[in-house]
Coordinates of C-alpha atoms in Angstrom, one line a residue:
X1 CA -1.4 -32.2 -10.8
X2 CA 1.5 -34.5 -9.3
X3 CA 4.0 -33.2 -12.2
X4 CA 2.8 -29.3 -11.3
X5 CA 3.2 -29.3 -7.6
X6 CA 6.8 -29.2 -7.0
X7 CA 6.5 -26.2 -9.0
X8 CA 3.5 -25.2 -7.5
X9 CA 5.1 -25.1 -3.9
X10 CA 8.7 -23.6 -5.3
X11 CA 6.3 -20.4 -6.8
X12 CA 5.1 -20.6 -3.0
X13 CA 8.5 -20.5 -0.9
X14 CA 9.7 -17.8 -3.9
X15 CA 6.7 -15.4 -2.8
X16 CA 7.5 -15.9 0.9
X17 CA 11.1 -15.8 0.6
X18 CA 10.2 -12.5 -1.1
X19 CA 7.6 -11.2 0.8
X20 CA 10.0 -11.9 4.0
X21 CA 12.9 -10.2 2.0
X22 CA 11.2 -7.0 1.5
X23 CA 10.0 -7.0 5.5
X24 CA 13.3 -7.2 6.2
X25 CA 14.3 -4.1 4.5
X26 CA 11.4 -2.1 5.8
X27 CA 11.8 -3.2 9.2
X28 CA 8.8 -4.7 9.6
X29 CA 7.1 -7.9 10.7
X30 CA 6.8 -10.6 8.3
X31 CA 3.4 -11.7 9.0
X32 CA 2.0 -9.2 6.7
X33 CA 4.1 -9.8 4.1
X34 CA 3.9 -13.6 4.1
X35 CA -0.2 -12.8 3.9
X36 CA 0.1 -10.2 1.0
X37 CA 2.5 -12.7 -0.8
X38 CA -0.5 -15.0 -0.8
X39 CA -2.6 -12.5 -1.9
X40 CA -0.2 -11.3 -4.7
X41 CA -0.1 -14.5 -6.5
X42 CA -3.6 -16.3 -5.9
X43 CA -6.4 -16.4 -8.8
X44 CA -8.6 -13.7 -7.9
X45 CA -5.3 -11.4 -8.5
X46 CA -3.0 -12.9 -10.9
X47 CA -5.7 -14.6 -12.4
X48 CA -8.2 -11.9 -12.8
X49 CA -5.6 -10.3 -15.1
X50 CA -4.9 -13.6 -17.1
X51 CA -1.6 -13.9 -15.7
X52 CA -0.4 -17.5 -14.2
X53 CA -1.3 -18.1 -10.8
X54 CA -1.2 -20.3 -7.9
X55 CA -3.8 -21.9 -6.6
X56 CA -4.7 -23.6 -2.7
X57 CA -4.2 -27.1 -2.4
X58 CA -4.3 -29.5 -0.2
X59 CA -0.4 -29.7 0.4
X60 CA 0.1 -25.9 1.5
X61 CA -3.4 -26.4 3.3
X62 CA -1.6 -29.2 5.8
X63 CA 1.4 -27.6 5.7
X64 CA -0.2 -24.3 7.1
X65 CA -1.9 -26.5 9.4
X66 CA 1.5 -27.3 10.8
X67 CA 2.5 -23.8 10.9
X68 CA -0.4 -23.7 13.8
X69 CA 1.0 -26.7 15.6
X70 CA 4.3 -25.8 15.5
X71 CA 4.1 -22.2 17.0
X72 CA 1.7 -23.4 19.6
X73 CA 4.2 -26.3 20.7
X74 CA 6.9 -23.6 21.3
X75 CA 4.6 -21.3 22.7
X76 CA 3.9 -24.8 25.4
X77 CA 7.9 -25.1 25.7
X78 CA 7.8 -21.8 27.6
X79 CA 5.5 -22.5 30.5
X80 CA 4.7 -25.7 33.0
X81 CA 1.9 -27.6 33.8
X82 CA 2.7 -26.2 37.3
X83 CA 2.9 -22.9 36.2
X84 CA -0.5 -23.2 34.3
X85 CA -2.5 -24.2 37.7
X86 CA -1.1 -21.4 39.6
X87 CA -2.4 -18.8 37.0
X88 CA -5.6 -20.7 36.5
X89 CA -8.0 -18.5 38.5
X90 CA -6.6 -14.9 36.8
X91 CA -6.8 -17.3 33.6
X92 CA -10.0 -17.8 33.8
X93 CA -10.8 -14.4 35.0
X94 CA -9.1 -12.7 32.1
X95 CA -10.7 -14.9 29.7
X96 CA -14.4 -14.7 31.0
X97 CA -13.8 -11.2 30.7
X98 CA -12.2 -11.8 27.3
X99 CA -15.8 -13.8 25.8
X100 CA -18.2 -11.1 28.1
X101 CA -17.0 -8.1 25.8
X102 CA -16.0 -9.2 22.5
X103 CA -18.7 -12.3 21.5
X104 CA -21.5 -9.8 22.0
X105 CA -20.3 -7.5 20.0
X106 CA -20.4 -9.6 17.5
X107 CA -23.5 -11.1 17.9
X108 CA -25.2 -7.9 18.1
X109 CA -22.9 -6.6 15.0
X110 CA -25.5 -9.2 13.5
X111 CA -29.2 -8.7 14.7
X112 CA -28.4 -4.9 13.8
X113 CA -27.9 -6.2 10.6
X114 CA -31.1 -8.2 10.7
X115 CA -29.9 -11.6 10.7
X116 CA -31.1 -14.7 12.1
X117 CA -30.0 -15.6 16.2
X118 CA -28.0 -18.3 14.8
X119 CA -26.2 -15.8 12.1
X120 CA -25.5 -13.1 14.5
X121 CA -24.0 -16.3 16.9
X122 CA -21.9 -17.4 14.3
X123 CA -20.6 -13.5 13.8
X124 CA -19.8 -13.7 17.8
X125 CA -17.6 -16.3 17.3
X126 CA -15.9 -15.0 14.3
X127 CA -14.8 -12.1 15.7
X128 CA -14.0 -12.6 19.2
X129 CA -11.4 -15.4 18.5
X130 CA -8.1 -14.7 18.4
X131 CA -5.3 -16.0 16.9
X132 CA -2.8 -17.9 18.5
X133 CA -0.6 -19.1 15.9
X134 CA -0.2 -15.2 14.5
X135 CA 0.2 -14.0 18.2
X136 CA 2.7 -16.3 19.0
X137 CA 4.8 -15.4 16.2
X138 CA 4.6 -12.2 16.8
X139 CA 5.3 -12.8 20.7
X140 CA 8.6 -14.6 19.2
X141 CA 9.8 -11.9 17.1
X142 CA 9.4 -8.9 19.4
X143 CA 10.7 -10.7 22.3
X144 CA 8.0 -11.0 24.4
X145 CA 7.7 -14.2 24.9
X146 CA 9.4 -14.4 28.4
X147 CA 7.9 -11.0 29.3
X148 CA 5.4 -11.3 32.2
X149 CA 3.4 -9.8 29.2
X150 CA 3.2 -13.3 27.6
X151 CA 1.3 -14.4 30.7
X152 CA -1.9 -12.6 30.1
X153 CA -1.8 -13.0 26.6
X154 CA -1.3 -16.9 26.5
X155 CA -3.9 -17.5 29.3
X156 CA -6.2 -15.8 26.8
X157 CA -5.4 -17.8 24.0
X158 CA -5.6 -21.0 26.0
X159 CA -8.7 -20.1 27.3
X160 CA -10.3 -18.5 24.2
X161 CA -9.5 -22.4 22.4
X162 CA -10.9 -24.0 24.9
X163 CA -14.0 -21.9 24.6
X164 CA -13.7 -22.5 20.6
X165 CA -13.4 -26.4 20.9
X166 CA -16.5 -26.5 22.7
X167 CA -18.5 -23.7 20.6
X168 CA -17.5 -25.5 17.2
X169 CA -18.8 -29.1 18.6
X170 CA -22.5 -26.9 19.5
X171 CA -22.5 -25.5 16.0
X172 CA -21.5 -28.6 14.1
X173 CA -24.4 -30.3 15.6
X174 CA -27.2 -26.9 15.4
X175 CA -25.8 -27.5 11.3
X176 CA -25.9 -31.1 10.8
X177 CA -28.5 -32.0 13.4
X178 CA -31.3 -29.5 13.3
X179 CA -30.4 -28.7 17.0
X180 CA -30.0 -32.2 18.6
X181 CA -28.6 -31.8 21.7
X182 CA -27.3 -35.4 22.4
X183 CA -25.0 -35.1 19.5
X184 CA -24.1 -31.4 20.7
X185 CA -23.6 -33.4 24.2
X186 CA -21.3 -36.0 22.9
X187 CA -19.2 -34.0 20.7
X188 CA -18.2 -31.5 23.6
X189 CA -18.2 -34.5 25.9
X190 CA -14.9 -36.2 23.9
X191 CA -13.6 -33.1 23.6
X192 CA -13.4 -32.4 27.1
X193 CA -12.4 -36.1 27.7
X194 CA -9.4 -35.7 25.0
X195 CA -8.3 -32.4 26.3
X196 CA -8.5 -34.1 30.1
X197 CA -6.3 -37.1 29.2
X198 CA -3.6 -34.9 27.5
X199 CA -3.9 -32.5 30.7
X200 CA -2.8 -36.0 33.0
X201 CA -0.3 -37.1 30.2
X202 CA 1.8 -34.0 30.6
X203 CA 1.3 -33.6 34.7
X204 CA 2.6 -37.4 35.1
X205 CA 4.5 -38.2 32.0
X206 CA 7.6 -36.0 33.1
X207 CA 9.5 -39.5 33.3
X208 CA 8.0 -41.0 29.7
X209 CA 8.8 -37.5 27.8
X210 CA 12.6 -37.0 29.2
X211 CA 13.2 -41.0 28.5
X212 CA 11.4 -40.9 25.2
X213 CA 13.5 -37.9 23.8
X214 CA 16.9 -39.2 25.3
X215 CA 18.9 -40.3 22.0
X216 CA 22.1 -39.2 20.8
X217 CA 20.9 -39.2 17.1
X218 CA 20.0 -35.6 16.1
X219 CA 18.0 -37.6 13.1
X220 CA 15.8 -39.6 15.9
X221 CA 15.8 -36.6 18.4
X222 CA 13.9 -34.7 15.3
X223 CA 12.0 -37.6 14.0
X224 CA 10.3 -38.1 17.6
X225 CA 9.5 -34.8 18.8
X226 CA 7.9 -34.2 15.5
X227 CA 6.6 -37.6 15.7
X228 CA 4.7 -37.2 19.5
X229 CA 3.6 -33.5 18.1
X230 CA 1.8 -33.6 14.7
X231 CA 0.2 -37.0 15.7
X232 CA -1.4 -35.6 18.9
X233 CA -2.9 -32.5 17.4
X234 CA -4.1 -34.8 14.3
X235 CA -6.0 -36.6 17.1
X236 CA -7.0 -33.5 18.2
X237 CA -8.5 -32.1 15.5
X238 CA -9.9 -35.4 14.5
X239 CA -12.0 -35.6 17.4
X240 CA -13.0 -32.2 17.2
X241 CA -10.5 -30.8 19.9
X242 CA -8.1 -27.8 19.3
X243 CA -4.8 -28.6 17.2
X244 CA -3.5 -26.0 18.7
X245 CA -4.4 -26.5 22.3
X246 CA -2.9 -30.0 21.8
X247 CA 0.5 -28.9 20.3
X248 CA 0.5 -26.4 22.9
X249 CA -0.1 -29.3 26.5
X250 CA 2.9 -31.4 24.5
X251 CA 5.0 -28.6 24.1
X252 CA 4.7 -28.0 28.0
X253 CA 5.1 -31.7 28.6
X254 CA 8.5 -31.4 26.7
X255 CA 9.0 -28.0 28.7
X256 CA 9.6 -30.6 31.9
X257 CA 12.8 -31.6 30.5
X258 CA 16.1 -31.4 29.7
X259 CA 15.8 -31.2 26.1
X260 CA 14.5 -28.0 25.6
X261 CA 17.3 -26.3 24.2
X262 CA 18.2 -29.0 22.3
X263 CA 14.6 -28.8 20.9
X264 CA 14.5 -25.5 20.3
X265 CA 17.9 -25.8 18.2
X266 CA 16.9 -28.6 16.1
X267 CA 13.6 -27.4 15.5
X268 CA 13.0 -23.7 15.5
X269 CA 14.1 -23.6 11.8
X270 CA 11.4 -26.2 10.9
X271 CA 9.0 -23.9 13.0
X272 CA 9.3 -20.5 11.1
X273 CA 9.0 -22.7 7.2
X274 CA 5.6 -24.0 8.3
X275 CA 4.4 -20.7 10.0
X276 CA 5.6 -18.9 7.3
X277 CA 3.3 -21.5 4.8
X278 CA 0.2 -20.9 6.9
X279 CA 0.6 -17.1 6.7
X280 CA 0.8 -17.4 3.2
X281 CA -2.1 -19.5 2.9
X282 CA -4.3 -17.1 4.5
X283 CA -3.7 -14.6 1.3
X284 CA -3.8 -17.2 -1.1
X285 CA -7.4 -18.1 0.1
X286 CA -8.2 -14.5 0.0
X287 CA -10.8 -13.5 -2.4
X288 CA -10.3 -9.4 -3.0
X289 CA -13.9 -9.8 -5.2
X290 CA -15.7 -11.2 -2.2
X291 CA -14.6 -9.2 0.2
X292 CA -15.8 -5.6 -1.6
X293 CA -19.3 -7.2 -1.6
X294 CA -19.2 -6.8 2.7
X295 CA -17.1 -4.1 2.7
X296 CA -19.9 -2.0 4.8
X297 CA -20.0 -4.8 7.4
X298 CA -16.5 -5.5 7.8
X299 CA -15.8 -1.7 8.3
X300 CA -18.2 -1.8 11.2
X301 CA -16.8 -5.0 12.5
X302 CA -12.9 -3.8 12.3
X303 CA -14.0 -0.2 14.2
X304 CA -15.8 -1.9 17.1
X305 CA -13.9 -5.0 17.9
X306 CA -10.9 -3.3 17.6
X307 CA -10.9 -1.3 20.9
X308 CA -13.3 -3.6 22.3
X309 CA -10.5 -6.3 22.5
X310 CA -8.0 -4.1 23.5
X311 CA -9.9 -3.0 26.7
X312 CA -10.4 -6.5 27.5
X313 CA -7.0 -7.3 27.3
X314 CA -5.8 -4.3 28.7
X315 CA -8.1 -5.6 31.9
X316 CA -6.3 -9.0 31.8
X317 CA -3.3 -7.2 31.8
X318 CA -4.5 -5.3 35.3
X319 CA -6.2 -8.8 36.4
X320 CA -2.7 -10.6 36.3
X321 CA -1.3 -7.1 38.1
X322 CA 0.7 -5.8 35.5
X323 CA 1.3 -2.3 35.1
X324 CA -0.1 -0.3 32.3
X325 CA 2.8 -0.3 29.9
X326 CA 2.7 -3.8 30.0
X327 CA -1.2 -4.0 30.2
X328 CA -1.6 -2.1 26.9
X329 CA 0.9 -4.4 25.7
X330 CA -1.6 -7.2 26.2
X331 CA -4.8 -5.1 24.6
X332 CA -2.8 -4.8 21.4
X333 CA -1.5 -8.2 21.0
X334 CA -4.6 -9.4 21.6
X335 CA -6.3 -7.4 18.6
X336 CA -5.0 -9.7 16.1
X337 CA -7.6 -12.7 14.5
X338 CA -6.6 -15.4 12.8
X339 CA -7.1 -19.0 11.8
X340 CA -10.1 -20.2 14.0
X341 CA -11.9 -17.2 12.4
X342 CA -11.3 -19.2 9.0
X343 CA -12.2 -22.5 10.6
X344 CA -15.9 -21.5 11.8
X345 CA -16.4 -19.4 8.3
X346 CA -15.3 -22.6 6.9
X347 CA -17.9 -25.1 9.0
X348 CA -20.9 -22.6 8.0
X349 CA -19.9 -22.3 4.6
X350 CA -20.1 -26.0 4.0
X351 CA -22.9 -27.1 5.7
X352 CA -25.6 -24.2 5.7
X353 CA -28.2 -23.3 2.9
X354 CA -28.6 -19.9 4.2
X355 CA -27.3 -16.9 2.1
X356 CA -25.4 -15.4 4.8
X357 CA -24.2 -18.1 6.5
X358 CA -22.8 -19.5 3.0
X359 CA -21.4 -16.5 1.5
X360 CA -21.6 -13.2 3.6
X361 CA -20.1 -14.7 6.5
X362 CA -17.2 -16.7 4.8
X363 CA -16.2 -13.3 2.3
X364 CA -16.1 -11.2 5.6
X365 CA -14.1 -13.8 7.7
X366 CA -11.5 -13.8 5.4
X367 CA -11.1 -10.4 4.9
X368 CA -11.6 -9.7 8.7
X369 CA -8.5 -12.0 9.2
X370 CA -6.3 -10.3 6.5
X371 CA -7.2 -6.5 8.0
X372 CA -6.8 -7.7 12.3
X373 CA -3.8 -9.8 11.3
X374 CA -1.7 -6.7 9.8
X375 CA -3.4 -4.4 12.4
X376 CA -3.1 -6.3 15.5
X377 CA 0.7 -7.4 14.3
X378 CA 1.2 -3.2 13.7
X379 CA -0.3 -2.6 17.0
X380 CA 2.3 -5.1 18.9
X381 CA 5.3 -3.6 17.3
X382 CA 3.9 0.2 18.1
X383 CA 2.5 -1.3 21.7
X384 CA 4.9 1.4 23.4
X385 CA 3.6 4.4 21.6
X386 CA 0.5 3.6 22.0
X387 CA 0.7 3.1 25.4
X388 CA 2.9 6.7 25.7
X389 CA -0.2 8.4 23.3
X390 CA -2.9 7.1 25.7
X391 CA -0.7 8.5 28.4
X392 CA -0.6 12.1 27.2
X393 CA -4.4 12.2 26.2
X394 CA -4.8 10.9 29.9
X395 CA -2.8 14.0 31.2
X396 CA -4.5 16.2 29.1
X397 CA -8.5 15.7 30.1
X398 CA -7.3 14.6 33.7
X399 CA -4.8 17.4 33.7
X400 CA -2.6 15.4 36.0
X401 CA 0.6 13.7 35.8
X402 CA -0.8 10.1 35.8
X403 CA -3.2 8.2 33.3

């Protein structure tokens, strides 16, 4: 294994250097193309026709993992703890709206389908999560990201995580516990105690964060910013708390200070490698086989949820008073799911001896994530067109001059 891997992960940056070549050329985003270069060289594609392959292990595994923390810390860079608490209420607003349309869909996506309560939950969850570290890349690319736009969208995502951190404590335990609700109880109770504490740390460590990154060495500057990051949202995750969320509180710590430029400079490069590894990942997990056997279901699941997060984030858009350009601009960038999609198909998988908790729901999470992540990524880019088609269908059964 140890003599393979260097190789292993050179076939890996080939396919995304690749992949992100021939993006380039057809002026489009990479994201796709980082996910199809996955697909294009896993085992259930290569492998199926006896060619060599490259298989997921656990070194692109962690290094998509930092993918996510890294684009949520830059996304944090971009906004204030003040700024946070004076959005809070239209947050919160945006987001409750967010979970009140989408995780029923789901949910009754799955007692259509006959499933279990707990089946049809799990569903809920899978497809009303969005995906921040996708998003966010796509927010950087097009330009958005200090667009009043990027409001909306990123009070969403912080929201939507929160929601997550606490929904994948109550399911851990309904798995492992038969239902306890202690353990339920105590799990959400450190998360919200670990989330709390970061919260303070970044409202009253302005003065630790600018002393702790004032060096001259670029080496140390790095070192310690990366240092402070990847061991917080490892905390995080340990305890059962967002990684992302986390990354995202110390990037808006750091946003207090006078090294932000500096951080950006040193550290945007290292951002796009490890985003560009967890895209990948995403196709290299990707089972083709499996996904064909839920085809039906995942049809149904891309055609409802689709519009149905769109008009919720076209609302959040209207809740935070933007104007409808920009409000559309929020539905579509919305649309895209991601890596939290994975992680609950990935919990179920693992620790349930039911058929479709253990096999339908993990083969239609993964190919839910590949279609929404090149659909909601084609949406953003086309945001303005859609935005003038909805127009002109507007004049056209109102017969006026205004949607």
């Amino acid at each position: 294994m140890a003599k393979t891997l260097l190789l292993e992960l050179g076939v890996m940056f080939a396919a995304i250097a690749l992949g992100g070549a021939l993006a380039r050329a057809l002026d489009q985003s990479v994201i796709p193309f980082y996910v199809l270069a996955g697909l294009a060289v896993n085992p259930y594609t290569l492998g199926a026709l006896g060619l060599p392959s490259l298989g997921d292990n656990e070194v692109i595994t962690v290094a998509g993992e930092l993918g996510i923390v890294f684009l949520l810390f830059f996304l944090g860079l971009e906004f204030s703890i003040d700024q946070l608490l004076e959005s809070g209420d239209r947050m919160v607003k945006a987001g409750l709206v967010d979970l009140g349309i989408n995780f029923p869909v789901g949910v009754g996506i799955g007692l259509a389908l006959g499933w279990t309560v707990l089946e049809a939950v799990v569903l809920g969850g899978v497809v009303y999560i969005s995906s921040s570290a996708v998003i966010t890349k796509s927010l950087i690319d097009l330009g958005w990201i200090a667009n009043a736009e990027s409001g909306p969208i990123l009070g969403t995502l912080v929201f939507e995580d929160l929601v997550i951190a606490v929904y994948l404590a109550a399911l851990a335990a309904v798995l492992t516990g038969g239902g306890d609700l202690a353990t339920a109880a105590t799990g959400i109770a450190v998360v919200a105690g670990f989330l709390l504490a970061l919260v303070a740390l970044v409202a009253f460590g302005e003065t630790l964060f600018e002393r702790y990154l004032g060096v001259r060495s670029d080496e140390q500057f790095v070192l310690r910013t990366v240092a402070v990051t990847v061991l917080i949202a490892g905390g995080a995750l340990a305890v059962g708390a967002s990684e992302a969320v986390a990354a995202f509180f110390v990037g808006m710590g750091f946003s207090s200070t006078d090294h932000v430029e500096r951080i950006e400079e040193r550290l945007i490069p290292l951002r796009d490698v490890f985003a560009a590894v967890f895209f990948f990942w995403i196709g290299l997990t990707t089972d083709p086989r499996a996904v064909v056997g839920v085809v039906g279901v995942l049809a149904v699941a891309v055609v409802l949820t689709t519009p149905t997060k769109f008009v919720s984030g076209y609302v959040g858009g209207r809740l935070y008073d933007l104007d409808t350009r920009r409000s559309v601009r929020v539905g579509c960038g919305l649309v895209t799911r991601g890596e939290f999609s994975l992680i609950i198909a990935a919990l179920v998988a693992s620790q349930s001896g039911s058929p479709v908790l253990s096999e339908t729901i993990p083969a239609f999470a993964v190919g839910y994530v590949l279609v929404m992540s090149v659909l909601g990524t084609t949406l953003m880019a086309a945001a303005d067109t859609v935005e003038a088609g909805l127009r002109t269908t507007a004049r056209t059964f109102t017969g006026g001059d205004r949607p």
